N, CA, C and O of each residue as an XYZ file, in Angstrom:
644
protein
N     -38.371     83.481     10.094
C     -37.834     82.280      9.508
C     -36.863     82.640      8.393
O     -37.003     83.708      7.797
N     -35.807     81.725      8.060
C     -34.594     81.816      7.464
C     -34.887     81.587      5.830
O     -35.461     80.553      5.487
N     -34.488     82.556      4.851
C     -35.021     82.598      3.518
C     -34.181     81.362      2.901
O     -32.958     81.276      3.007
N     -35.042     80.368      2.207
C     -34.678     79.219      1.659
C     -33.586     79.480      0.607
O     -33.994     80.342     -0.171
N     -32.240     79.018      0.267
C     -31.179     78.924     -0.460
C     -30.499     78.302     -1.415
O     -29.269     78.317     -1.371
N     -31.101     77.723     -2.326
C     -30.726     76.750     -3.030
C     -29.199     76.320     -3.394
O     -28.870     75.216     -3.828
N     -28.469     77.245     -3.169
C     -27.178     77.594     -3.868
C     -26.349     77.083     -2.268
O     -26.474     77.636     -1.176
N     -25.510     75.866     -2.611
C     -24.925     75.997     -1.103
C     -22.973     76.293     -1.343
O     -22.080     75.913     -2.101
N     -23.128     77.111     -0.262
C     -21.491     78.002     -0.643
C     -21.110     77.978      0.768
O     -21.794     77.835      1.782
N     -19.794     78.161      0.585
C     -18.430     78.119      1.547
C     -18.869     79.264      2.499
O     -19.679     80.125      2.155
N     -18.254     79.215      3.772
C     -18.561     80.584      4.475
C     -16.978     81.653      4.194
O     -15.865     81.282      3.821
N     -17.421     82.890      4.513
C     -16.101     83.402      3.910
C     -15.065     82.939      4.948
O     -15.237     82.699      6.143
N     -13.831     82.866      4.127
C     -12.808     82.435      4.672
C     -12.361     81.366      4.757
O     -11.261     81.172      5.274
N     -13.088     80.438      4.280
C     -13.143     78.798      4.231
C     -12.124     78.458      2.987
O     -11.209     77.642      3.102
N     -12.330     78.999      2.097
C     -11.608     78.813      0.824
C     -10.429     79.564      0.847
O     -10.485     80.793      0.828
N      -9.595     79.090      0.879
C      -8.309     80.574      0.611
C      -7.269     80.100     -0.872
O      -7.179     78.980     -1.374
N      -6.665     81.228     -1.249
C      -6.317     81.120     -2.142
C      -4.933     80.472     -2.419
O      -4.090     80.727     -1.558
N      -4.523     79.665     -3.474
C      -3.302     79.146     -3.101
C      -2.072     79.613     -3.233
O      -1.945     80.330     -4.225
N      -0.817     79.422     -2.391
C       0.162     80.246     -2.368
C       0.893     79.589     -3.807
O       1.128     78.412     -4.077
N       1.168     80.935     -4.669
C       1.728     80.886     -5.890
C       3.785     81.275     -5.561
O       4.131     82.456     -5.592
N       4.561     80.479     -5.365
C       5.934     80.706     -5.064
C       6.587     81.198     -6.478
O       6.066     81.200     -7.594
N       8.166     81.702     -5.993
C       8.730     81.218     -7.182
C       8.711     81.836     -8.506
O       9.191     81.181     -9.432
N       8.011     83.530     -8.848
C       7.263     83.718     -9.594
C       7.638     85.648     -9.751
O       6.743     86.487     -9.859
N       9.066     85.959     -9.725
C       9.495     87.059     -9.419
C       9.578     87.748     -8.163
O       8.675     87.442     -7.385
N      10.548     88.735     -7.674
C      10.888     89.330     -6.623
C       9.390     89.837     -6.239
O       8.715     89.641     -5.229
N       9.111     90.622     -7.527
C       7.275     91.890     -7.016
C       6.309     91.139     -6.707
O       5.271     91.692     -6.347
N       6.371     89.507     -6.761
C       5.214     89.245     -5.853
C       4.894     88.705     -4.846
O       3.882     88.159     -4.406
N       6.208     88.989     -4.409
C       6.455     88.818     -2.682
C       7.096     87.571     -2.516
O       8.031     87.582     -1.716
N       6.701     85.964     -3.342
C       7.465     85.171     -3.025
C       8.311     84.637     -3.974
O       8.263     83.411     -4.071
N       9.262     85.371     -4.881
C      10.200     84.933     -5.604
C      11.267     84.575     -5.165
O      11.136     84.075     -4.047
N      12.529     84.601     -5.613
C      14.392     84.081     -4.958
C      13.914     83.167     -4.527
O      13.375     82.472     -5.389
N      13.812     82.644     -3.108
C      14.108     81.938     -2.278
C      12.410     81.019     -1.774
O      12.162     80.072     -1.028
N      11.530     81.965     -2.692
C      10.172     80.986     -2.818
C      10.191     80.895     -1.435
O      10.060     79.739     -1.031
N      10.334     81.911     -0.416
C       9.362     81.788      0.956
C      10.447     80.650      1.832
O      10.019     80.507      2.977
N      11.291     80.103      1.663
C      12.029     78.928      2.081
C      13.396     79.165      2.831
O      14.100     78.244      3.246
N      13.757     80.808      2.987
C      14.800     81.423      3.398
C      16.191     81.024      2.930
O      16.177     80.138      2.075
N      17.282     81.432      3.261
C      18.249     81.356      2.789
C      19.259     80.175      2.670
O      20.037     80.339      3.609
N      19.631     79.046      1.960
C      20.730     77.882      2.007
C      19.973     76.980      2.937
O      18.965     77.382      3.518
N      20.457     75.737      3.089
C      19.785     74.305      4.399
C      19.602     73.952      3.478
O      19.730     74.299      2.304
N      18.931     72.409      4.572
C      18.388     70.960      4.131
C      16.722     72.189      3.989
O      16.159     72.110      2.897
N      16.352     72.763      4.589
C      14.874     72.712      4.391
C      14.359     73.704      2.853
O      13.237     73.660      2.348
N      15.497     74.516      2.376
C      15.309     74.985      1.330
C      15.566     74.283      0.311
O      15.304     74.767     -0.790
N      16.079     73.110      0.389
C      16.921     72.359     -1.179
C      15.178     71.505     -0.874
O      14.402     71.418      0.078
N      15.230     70.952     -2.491
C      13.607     69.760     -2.926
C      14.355     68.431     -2.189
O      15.492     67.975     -2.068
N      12.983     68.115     -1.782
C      13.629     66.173     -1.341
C      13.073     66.783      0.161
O      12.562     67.893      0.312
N      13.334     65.640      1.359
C      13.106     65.494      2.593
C      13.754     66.857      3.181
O      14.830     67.283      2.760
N      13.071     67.442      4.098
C      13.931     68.500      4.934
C      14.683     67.060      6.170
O      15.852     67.194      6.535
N      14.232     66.384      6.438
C      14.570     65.348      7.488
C      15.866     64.455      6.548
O      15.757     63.914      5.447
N      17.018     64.550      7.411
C      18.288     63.460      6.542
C      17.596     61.884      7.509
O      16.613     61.679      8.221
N      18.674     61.120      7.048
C      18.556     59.658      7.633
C      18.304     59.168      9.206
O      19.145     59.388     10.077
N      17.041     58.476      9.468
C      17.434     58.289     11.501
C      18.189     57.916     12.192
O      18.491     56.735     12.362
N      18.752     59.094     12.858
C      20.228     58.716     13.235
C      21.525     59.934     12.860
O      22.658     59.992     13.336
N      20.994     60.663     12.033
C      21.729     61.657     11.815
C      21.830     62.366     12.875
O      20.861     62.543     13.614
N      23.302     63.000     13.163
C      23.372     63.899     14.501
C      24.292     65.525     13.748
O      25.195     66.283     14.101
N      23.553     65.397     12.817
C      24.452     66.814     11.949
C      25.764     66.893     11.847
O      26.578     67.740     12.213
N      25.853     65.824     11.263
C      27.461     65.680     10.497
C      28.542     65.068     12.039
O      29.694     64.688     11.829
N      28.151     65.067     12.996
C      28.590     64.422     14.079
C      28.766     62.987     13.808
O      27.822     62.546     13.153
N      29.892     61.894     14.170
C      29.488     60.493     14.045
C      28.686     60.177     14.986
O      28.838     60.499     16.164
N      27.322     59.199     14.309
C      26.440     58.734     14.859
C      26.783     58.276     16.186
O      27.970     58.085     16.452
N      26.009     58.106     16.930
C      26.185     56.956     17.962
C      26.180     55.301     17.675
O      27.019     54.440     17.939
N      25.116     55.245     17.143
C      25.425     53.404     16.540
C      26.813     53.232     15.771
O      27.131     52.089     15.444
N      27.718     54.376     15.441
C      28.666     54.047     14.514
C      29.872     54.629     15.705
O      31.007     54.887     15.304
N      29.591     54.764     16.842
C      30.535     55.676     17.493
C      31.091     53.849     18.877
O      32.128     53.231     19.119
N      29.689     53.773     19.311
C      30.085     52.405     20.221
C      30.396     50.724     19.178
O      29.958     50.089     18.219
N      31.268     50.707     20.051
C      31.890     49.715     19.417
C      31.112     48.113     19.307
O      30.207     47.732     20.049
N      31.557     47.547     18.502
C      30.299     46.180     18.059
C      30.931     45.375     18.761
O      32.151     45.231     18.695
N      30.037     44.641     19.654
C      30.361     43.812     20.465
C      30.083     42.207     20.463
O      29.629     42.014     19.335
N      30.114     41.136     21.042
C      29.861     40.169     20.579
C      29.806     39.486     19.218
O      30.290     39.989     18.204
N      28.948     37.858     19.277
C      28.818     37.621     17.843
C      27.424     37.003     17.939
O      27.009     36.386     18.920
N      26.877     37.191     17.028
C      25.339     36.692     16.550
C      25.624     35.442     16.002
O      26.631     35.515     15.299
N      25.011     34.025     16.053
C      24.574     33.310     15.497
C      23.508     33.043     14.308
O      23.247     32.175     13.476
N      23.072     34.248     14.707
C      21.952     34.305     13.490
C      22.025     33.916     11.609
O      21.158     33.863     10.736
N      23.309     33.736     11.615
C      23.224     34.159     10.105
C      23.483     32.302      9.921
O      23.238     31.813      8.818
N      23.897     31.536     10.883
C      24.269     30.266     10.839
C      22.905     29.100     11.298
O      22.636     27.957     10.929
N      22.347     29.936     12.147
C      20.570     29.167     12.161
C      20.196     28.391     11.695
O      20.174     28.650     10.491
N      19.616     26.919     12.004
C      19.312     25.625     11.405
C      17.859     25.959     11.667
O      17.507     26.047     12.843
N      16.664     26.222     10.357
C      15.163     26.284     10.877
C      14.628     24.547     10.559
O      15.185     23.877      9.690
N      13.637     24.074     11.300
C      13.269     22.861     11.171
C      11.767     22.555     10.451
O      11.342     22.003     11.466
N      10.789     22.480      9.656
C       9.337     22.379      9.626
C       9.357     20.811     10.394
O      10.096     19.863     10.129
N       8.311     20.902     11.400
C       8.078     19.828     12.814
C       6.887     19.508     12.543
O       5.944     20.296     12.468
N       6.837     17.917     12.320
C       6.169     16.791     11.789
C       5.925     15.962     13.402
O       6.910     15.510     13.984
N       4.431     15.828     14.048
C       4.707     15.447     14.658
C       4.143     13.635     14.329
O       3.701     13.389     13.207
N       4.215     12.523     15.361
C       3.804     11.599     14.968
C       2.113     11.139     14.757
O       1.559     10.156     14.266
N       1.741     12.140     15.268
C      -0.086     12.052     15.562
C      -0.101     12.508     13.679
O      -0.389     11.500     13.032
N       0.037     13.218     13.161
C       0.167     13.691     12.091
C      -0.098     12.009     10.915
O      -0.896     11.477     10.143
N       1.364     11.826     11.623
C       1.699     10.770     10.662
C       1.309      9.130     10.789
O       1.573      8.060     10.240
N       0.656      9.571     11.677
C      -0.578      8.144     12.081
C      -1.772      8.574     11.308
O      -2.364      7.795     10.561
N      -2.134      9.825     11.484
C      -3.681     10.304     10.716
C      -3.638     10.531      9.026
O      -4.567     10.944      8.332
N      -2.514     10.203      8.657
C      -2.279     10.596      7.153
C      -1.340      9.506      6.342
O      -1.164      9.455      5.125
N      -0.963      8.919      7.042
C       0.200      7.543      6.407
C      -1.028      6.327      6.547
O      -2.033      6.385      7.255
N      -0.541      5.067      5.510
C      -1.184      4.039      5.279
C      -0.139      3.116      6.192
O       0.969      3.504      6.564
N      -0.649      1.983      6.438
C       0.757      0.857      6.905
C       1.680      0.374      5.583
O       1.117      0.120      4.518
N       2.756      0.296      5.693
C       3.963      0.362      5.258
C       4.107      1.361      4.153
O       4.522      0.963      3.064
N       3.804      2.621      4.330
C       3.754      3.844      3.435
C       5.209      4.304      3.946
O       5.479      3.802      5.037
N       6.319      5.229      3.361
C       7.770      5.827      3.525
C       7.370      7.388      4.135
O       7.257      8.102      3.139
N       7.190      7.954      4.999
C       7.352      8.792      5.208
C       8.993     10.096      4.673
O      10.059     10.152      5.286
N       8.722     10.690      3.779
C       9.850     10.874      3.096
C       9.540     13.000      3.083
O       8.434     13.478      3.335
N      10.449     13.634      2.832
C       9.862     15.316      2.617
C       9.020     15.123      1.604
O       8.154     15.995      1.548
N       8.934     14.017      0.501
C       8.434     14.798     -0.753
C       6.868     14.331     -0.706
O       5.963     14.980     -1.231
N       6.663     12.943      0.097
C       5.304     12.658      0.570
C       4.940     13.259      1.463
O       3.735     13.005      1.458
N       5.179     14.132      2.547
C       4.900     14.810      3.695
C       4.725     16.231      2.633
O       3.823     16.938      3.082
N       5.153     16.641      1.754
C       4.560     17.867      0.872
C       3.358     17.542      0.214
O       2.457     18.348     -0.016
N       3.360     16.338     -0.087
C       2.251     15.591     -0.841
C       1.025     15.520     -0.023
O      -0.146     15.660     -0.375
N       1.567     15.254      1.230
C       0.164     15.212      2.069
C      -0.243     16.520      2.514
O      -1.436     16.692      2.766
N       0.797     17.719      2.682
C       0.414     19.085      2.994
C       0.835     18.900      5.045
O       0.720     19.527      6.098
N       1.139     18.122      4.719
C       2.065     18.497      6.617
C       3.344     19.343      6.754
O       3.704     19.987      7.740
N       4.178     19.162      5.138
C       5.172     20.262      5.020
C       4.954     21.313      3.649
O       4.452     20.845      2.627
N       5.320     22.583      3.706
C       5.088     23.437      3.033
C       6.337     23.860      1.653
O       6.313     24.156      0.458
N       7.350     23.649      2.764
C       8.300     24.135      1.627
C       9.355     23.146      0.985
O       9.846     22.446      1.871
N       9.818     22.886     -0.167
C      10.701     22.062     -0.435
C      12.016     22.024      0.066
O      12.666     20.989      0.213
N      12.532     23.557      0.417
C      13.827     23.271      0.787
C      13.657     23.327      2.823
O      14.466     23.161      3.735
N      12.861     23.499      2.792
C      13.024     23.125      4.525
C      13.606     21.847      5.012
O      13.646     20.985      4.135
N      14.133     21.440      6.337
C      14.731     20.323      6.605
C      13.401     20.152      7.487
O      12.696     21.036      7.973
N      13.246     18.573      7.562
C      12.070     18.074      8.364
C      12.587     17.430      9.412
O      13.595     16.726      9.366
N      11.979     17.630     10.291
C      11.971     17.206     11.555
C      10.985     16.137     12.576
O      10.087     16.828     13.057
N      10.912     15.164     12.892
C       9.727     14.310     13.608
C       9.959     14.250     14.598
O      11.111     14.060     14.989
N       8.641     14.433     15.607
C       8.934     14.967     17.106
C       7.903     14.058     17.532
O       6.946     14.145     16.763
N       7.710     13.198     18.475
C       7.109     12.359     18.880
C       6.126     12.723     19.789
O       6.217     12.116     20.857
N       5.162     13.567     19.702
C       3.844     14.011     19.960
C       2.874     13.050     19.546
O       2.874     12.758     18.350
N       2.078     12.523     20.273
C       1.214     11.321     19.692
C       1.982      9.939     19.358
O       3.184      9.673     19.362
N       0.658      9.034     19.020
C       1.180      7.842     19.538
C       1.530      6.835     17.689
O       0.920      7.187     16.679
N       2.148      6.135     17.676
C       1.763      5.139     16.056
C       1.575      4.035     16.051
O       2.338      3.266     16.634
N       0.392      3.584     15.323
C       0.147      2.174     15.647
C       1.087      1.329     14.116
O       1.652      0.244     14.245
N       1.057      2.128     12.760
C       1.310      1.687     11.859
C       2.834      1.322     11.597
O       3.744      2.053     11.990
N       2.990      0.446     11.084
C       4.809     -0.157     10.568
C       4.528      0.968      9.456
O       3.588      0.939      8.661
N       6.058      2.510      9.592
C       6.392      3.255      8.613
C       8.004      3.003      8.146
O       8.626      1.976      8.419
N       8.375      3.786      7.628
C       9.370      3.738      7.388
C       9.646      5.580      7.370
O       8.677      6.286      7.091
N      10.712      6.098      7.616
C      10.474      7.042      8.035
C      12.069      7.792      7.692
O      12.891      7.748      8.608
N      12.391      8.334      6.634
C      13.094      9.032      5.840
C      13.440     10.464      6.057
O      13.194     11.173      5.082
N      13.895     11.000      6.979
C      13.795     13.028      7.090
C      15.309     13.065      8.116
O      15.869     12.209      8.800
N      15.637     14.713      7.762
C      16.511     14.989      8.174
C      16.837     14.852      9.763
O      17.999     14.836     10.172
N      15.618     14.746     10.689
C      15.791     14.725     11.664
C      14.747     14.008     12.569
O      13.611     13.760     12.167
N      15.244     13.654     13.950
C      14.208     12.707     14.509
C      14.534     12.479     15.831
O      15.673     12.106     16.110
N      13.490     12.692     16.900
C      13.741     13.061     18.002
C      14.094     11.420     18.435
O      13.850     10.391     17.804
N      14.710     11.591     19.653
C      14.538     10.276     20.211
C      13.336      9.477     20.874
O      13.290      8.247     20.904
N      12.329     10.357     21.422
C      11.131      9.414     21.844
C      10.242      9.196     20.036
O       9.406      8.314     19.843
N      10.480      9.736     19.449
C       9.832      9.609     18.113
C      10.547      7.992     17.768
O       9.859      6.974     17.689
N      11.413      8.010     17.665
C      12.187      6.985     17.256
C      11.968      5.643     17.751
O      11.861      4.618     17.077
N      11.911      5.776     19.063
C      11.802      4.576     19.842
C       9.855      4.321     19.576
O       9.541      3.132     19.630
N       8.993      5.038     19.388
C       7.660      4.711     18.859
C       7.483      4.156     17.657
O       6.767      3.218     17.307
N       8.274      4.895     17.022
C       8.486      4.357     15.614
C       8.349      2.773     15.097
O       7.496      2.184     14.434
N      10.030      2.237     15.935
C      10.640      1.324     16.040
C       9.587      0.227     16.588
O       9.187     -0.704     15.890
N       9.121      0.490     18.152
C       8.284     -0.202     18.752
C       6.926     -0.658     17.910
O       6.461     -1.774     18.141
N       6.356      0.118     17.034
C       5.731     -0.145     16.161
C       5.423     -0.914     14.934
O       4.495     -1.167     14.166
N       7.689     -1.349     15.311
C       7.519     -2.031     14.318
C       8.875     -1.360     12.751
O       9.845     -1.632     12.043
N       7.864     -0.396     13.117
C       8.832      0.529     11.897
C      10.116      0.751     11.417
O      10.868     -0.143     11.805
N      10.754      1.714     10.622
C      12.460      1.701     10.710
C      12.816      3.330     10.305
O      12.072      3.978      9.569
N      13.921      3.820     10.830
C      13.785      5.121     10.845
C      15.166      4.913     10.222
O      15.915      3.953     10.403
N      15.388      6.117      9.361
C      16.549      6.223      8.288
C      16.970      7.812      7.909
O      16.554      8.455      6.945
N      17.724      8.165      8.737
C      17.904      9.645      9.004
C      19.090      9.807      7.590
O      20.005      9.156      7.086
N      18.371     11.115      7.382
C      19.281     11.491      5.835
C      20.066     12.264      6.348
O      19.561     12.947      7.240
N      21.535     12.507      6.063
C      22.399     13.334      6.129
C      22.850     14.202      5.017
O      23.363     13.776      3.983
N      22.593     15.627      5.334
C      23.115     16.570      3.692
C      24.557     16.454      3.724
O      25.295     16.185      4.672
N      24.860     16.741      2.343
C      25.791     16.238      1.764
C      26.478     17.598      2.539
O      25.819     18.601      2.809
N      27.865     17.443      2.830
C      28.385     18.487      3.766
C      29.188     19.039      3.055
O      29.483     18.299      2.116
N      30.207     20.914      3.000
C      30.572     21.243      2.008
C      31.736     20.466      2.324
O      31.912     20.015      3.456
N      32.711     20.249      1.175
C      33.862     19.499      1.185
C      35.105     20.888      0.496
O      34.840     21.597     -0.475
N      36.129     20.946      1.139
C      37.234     22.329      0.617
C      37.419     21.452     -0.538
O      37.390     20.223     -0.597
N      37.722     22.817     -1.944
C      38.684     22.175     -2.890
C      40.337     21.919     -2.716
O      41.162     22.832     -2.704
N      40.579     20.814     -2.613
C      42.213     21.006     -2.713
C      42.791     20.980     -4.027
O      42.346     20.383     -5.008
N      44.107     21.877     -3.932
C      44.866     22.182     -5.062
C      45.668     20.946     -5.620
O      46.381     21.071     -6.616
């Protein structure tokens, strides 16, 4: 049987010692600190340049030419109010407006444009104030009784001289 040990230690070789660079020619890793001569991998910072680098070659994303045009930057986003919503949370003759629809927590952000989409049915006379409004929304609305009053943003206007 195996003599009991109180002391618990590394097996040899487990531990090694750490490489000291940088520290004169005589101790093997001075000058060039083990990192060989000039490059990206001897200078401090990333040995890796930017993704996409082709070693001083022009890239490819910068080599084919840009094509088309994106719409993206012109994008109208909507927060969508539907009418089931606004049957379960409006009183009869309450204004459905953005700043009561934030009030009730059906819209989140102030500068979003609102939108009503006629999902579900309304029994209540609203009145109904937002940037946008589908047409079967409208005609429920109405049939209900109600009156729908679409806001238009103020559009930019050129300065003339």
């Amino acid at each position: 049987m195996a003599e009991y040990n109180p002391v618990l230690t590394a097996p040899v070789g487990a531990n090694k010692k750490r490489k000291i660079v940088g520290r004169g020619s005589s101790s093997g890793l001075g000058t060039t600190a083990g990192k060989g001569n000039k490059g990206a991998q001897s200078r401090s910072g990333s040995p890796q340049p930017y993704v996409g680098f082709e070693g001083g070659q022009m890239p490819l994303y910068r080599r084919i030419a840009q094509r088309g045009f994106s719409n993206y930057p012109f994008k109208v986003e909507y927060d969508v109010v539907n009418l089931s919503d606004i049957e379960a949370k409006y009183a009869d003759g309450e204004t459905v407006s953005k700043e009561t629809l934030i009030a009730k927590n059906l819209v989140k952000s102030k500068k979003a444009l609102v939108k009503v989409l006629g999902t579900g049915n309304i029994t209540k006379k609203v009145t109904v104030s937002v940037d946008k409004i589908s047409k079967s929304a409208k005609e429920k609305v109405e049939k209900a009784g109600g009156s729908v009053v679409e806001v238009k943003k103020a559009e930019k206007t050129e300065k003339k001289d």
